Tab-separated table of C-alpha atoms and ligand atoms in Angstrom:
chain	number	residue	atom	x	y	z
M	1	UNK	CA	0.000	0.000	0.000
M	2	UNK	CA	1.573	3.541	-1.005
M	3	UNK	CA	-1.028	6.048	0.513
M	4	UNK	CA	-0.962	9.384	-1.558
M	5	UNK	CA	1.044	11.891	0.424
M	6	UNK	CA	-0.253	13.667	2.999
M	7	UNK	CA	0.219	17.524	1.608
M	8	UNK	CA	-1.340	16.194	-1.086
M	9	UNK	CA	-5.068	16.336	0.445
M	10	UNK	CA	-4.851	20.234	0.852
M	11	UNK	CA	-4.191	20.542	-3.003
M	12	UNK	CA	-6.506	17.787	-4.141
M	13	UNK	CA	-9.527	19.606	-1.991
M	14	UNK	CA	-8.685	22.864	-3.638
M	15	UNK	CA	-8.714	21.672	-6.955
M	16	UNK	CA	-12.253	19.638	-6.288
M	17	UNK	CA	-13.550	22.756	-5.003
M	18	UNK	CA	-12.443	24.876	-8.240
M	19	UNK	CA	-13.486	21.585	-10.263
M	20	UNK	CA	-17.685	21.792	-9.037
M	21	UNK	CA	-17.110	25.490	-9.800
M	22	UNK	CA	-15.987	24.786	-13.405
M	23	UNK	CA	-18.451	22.257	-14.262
M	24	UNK	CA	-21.440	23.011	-16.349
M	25	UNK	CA	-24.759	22.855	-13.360
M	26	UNK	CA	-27.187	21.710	-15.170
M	27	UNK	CA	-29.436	18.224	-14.730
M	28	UNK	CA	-29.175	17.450	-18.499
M	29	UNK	CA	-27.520	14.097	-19.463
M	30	UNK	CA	-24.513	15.446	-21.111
M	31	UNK	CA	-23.974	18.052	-18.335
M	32	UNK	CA	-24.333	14.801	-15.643
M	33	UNK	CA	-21.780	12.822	-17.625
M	34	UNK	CA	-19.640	15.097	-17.307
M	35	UNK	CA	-19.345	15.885	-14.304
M	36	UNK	CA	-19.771	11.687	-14.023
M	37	UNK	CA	-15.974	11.315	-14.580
M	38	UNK	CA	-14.773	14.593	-14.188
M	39	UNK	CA	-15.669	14.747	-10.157
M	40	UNK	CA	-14.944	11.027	-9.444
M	41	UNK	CA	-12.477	9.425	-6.806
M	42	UNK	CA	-9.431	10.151	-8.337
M	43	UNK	CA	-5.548	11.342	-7.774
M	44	UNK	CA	-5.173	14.439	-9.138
M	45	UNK	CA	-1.947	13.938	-9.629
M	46	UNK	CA	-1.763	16.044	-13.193
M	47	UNK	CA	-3.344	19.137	-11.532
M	48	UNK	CA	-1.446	18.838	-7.915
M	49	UNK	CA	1.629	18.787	-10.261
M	50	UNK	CA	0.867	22.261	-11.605
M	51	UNK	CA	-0.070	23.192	-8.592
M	52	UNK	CA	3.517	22.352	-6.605
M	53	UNK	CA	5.525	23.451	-9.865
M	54	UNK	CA	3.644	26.674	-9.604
M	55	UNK	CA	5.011	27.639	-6.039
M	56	UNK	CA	8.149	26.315	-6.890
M	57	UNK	CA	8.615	29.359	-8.943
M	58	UNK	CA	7.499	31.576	-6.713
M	59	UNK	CA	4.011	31.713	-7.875
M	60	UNK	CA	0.583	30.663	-5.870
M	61	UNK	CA	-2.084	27.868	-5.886
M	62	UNK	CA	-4.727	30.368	-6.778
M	63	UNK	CA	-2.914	31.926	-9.830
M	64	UNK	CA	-1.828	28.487	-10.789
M	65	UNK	CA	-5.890	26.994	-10.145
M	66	UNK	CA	-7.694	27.127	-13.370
M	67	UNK	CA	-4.893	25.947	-15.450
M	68	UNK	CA	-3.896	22.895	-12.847
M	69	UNK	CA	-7.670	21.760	-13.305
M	70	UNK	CA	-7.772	22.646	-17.305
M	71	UNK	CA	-5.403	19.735	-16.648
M	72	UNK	CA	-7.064	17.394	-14.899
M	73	UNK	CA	-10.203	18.329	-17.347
M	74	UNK	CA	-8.581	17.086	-20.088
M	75	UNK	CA	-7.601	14.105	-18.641
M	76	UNK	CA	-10.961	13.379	-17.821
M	77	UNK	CA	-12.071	13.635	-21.002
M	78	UNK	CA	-9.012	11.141	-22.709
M	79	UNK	CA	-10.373	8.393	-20.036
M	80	UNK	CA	-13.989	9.118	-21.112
M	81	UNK	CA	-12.306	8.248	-25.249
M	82	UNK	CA	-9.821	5.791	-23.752
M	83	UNK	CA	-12.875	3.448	-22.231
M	84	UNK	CA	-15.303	3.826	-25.535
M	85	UNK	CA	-15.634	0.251	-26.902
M	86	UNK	CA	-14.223	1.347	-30.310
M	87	UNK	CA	-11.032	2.414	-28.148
M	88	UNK	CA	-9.663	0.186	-24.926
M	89	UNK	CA	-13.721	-1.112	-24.087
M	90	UNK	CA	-12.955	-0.774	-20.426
M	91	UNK	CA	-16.143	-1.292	-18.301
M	92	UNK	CA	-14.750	0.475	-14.821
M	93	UNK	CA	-12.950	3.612	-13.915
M	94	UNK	CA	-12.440	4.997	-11.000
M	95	UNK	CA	-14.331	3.039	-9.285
M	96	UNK	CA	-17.541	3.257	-11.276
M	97	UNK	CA	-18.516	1.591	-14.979
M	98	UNK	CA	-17.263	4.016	-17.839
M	99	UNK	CA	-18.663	6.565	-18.693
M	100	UNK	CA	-20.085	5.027	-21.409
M	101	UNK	CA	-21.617	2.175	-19.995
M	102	UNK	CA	-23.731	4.699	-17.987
M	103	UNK	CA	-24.541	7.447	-20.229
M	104	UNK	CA	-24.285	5.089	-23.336
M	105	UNK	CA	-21.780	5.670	-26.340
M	106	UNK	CA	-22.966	9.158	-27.797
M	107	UNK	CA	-23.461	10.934	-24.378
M	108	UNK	CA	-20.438	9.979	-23.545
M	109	UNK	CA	-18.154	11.043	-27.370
M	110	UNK	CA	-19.959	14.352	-26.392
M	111	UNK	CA	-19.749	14.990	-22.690
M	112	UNK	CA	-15.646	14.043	-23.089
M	113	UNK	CA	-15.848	17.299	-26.182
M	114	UNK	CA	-17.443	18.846	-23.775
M	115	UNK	CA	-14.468	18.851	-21.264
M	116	UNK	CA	-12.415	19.141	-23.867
M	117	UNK	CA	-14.201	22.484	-24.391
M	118	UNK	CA	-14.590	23.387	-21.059
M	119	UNK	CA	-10.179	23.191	-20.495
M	120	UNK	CA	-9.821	25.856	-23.058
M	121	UNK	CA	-12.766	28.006	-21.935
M	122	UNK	CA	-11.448	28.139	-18.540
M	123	UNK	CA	-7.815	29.350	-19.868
M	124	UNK	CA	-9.299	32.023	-21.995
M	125	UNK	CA	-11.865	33.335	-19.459
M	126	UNK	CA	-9.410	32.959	-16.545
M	127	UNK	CA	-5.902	34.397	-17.561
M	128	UNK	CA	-5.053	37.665	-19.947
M	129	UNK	CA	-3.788	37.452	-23.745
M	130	UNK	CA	-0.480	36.732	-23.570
M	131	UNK	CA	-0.423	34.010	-20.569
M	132	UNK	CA	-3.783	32.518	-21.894
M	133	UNK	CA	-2.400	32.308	-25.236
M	134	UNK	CA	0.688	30.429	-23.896
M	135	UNK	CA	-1.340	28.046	-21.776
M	136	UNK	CA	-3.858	26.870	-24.561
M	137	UNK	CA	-0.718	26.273	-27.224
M	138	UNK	CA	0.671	24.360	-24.778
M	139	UNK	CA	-2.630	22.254	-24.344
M	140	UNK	CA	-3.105	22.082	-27.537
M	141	UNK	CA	0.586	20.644	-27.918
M	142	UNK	CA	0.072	18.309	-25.201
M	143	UNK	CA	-3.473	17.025	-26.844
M	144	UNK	CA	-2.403	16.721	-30.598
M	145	UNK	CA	-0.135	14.479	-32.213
M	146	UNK	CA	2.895	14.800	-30.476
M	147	UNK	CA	0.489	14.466	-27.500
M	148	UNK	CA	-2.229	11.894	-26.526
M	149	UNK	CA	-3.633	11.712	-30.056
M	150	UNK	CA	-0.547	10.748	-31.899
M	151	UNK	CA	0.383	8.592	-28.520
M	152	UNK	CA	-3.374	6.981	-28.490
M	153	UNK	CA	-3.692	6.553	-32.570
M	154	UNK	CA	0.155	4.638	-32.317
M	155	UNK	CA	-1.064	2.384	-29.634
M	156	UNK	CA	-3.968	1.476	-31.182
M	157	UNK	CA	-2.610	0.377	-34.427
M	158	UNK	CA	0.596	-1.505	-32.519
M	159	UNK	CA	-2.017	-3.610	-30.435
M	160	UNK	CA	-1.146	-7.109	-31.626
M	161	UNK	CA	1.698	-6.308	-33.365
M	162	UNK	CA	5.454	-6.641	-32.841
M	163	UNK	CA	7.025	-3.302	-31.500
M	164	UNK	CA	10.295	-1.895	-30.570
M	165	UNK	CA	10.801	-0.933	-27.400
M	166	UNK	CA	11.564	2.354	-28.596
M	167	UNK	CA	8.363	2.890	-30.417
M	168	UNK	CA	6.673	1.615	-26.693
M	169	UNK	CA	8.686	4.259	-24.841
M	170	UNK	CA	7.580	7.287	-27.870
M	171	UNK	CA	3.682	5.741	-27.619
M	172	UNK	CA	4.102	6.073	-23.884
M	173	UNK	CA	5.613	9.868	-23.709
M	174	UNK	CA	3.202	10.863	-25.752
M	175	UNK	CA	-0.032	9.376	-24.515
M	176	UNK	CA	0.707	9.570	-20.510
M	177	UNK	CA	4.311	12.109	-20.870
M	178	UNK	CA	3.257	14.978	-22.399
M	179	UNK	CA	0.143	15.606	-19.788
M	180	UNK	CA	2.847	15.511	-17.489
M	181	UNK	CA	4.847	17.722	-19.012
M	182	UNK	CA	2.253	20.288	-19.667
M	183	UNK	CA	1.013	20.496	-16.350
M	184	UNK	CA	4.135	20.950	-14.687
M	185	UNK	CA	4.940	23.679	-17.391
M	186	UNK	CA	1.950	25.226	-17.384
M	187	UNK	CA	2.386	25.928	-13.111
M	188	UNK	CA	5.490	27.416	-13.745
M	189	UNK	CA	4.267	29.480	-16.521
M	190	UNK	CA	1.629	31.269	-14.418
M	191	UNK	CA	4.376	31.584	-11.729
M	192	UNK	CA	6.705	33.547	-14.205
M	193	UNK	CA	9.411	30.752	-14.270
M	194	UNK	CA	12.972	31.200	-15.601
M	195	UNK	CA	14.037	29.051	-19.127
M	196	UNK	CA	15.915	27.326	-16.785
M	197	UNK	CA	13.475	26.314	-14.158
M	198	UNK	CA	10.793	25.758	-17.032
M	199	UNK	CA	13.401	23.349	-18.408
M	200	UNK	CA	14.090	21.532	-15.173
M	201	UNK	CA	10.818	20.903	-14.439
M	202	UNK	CA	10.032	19.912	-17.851
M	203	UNK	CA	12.617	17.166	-17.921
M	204	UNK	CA	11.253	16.084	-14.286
M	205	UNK	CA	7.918	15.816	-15.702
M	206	UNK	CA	8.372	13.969	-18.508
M	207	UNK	CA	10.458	11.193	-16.693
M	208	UNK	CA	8.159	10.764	-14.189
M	209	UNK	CA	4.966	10.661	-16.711
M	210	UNK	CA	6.981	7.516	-18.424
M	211	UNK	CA	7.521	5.744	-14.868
M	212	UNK	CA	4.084	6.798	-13.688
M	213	UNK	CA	2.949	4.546	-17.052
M	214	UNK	CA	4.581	2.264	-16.626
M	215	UNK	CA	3.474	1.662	-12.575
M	216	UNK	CA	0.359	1.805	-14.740
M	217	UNK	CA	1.185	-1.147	-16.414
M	218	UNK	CA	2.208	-2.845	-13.523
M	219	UNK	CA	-0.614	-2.428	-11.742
M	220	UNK	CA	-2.731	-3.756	-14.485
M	221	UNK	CA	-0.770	-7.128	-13.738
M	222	UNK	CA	-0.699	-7.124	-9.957
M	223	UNK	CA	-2.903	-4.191	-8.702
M	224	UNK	CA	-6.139	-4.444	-6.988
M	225	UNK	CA	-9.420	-2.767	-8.947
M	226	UNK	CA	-10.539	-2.499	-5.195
M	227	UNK	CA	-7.345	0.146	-4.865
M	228	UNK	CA	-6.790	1.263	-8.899
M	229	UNK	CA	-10.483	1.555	-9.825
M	230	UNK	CA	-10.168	0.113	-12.711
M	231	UNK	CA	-10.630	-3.432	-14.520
M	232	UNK	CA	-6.978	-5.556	-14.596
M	233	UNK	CA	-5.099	-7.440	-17.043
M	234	UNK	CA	-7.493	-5.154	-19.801
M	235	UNK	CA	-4.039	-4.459	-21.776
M	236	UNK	CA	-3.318	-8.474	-22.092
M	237	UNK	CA	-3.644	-7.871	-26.160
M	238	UNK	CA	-0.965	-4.691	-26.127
M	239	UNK	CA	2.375	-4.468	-25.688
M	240	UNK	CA	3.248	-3.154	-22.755
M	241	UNK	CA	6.404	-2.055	-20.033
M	242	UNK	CA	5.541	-5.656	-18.339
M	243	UNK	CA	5.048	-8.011	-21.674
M	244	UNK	CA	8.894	-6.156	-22.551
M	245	UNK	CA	10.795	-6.337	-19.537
M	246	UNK	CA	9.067	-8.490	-16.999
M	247	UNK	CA	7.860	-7.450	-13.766
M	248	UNK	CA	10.745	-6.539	-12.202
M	249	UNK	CA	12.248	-5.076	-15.091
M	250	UNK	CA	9.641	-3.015	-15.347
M	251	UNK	CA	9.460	-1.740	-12.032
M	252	UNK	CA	13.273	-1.060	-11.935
M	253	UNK	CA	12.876	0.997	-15.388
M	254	UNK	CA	10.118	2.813	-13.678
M	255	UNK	CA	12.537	3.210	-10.408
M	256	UNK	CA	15.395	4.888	-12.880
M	257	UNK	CA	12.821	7.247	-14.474
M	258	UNK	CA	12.339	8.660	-11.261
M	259	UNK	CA	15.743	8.828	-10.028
M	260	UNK	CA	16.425	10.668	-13.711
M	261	UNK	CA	13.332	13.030	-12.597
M	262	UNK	CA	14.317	13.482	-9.106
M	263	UNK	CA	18.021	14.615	-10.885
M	264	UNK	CA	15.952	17.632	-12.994
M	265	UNK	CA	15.361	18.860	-9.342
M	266	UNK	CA	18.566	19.606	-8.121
M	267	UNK	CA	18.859	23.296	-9.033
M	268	UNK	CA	15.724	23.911	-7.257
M	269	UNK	CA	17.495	22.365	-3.659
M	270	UNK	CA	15.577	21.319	-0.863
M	271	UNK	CA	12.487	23.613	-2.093
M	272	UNK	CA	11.288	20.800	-4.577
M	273	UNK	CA	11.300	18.049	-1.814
M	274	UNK	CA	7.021	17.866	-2.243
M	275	UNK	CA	8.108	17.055	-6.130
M	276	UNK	CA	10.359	14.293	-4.751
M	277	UNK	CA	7.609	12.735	-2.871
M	278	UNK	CA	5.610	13.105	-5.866
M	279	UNK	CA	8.430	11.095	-7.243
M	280	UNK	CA	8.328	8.767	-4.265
M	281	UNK	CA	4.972	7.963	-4.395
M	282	UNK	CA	4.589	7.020	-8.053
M	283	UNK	CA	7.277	4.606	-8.082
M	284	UNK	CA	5.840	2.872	-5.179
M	285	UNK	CA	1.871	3.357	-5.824
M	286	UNK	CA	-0.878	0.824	-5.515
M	287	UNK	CA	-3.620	3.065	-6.455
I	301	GRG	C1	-8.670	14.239	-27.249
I	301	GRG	C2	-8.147	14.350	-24.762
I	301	GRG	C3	-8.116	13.586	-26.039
I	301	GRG	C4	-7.591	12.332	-26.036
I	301	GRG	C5	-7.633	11.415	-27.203
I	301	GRG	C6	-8.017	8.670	-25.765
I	301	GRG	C7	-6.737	9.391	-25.942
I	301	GRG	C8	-6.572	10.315	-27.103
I	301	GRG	C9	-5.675	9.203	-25.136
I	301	GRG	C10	-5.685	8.320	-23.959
I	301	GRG	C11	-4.724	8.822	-22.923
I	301	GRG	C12	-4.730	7.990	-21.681
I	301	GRG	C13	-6.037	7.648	-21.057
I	301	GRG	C14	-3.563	7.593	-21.146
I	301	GRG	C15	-3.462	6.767	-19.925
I	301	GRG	C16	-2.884	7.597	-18.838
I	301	GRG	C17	-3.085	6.981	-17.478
I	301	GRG	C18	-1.922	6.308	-16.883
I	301	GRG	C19	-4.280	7.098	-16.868
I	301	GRG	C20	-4.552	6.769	-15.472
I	301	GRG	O1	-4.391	7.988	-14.764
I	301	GRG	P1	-4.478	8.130	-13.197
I	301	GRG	O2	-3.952	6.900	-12.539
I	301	GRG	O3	-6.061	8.169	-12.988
I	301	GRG	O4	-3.881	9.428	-12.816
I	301	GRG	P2	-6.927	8.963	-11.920
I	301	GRG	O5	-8.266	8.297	-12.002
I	301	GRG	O6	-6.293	8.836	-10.561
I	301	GRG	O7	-6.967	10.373	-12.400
């Protein structure tokens, strides 16, 4: 069992809180699913990462707010796509059936636009021109094809195929890295940051995006869906960190990707140590 860090509570409440304010109110179906996935049990751990990156820089959680959960937003809405039968066909996340299986197929395509929508609406309306501008290229970046598009597409198409473990580690950084890497980015960017500390964290966050996948992959072997929320052995077809380098491979590859992250901190001193349990925690996590 690796419980979430502590300080982590404090940032995941204000980030719920700013979440319920975000989402659309109304009772209507695609409004409720929505909010379905978006507000359900889950880390955070995209959002609390702009969050800490944000002070880090010298900046604060309520500047740094609406983009952390533009974050988290989209995320919600690539697990929504991620779970459609056409896609993975997951039945369960976090904790509850897809999305899908309880709005049905079209409610849920539109309700994961809908977030989609809803992370660059709350950029524009919360942040002036030039930051706001910033913030939604680098969305955009992290969404398109060198993001969780081009990372989903390439892991569709290599499911039952042979694949390099290159072209795993590129699906990988793309699909699960470059959220990582935005968020972190995009808390230092409403903080301000240096081209140095936007580079530092930016190498942190992609490291620990790969070795948060591929604890993702491990726990899809050996986790519990009472802990992860989510069905196991659904990537048995796929190629994966586990299927390449066996279970203890894998979780030493993930245990280097941290220590390489950790290293991206060490300009920053002993005022990054809540990004080295952030570290910490996802190369030991259960959940
Ligand atoms: C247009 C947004 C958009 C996406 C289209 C479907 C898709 C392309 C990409 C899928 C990306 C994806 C779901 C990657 C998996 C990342 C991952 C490890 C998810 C689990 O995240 P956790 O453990 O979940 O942080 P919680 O529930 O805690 O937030």
């Amino acid at each position: 069992m690796s419980p979430v860090p502590q300080f982590f509570a404090e940032y995941q409440a204000r980030v719920d809180v700013e979440l319920r304010r975000l989402v659309p109110a109304g009772d209507g179906r695609v409004e409720q699913s929505m909010a379905y996935t978006l507000l359900a049990p889950s880390k955070r751990v995209r959002p609390v990462l702009t969050l800490l990156s944000a002070e880090l820089c010298g900046g604060t959680v309520s500047r740094a707010l609406p983009a952390a959960c533009a974050m988290e937003i989209v995320h919600a809405s690539s697990l929504i796509l991620d779970d459609l039968p056409s896609m993975d066909d997951s039945p369960l996340r976090r904790g509850r059936p897809a999305n899908h299986r309880e709005f049905g197929e079209a409610i849920a395509i539109l309700a994961a636009f809908g977030l989609l929508n809803l992370a660059f609406g709350a950029i524009a309306r919360e942040y002036q021109p030039p930051l706001a501008a910033s913030l939604a290229g680098l969305l955009s970046t992290a969404i398109g094809v060198e993001g969780l598009i081009g990372g989903q597409s390439a892991d569709l198409l290599a499911t039952e195929q042979q694949i390099t473990f290159e072209m795993l580690e590129r699906i990988h950084r793309r699909k699960t890295g470059a959220l990582f890497n935005a968020s972190a980015t995009a808390g230092a960017r409403t903080a301000g940051a240096s081209s140095s500390q936007l580079a530092g964290l930016s190498a942190f966050a992609k490291n620990l995006g790969l070795a948060f996948q591929i604890v993702d992959d491990l726990l899809d072997v050996e986790g519990d869906p009472a802990e992860t929320g989510k069905a196991i052995r659904a990537d048995a077809r796929k190629t994966t960190f586990v299927s390449f380098s066996g279970v203890a491979g894998a979780r030493q590859l993930a245990m280097e990707l941290c220590q390489t992250a950790d290293r991206a901190l060490a300009p920053f001193g002993r005022r990054a140590d809540r990004l080295r349990a952030l570290s910490a925690f996802v190369a030991g996590r259960s959940l």
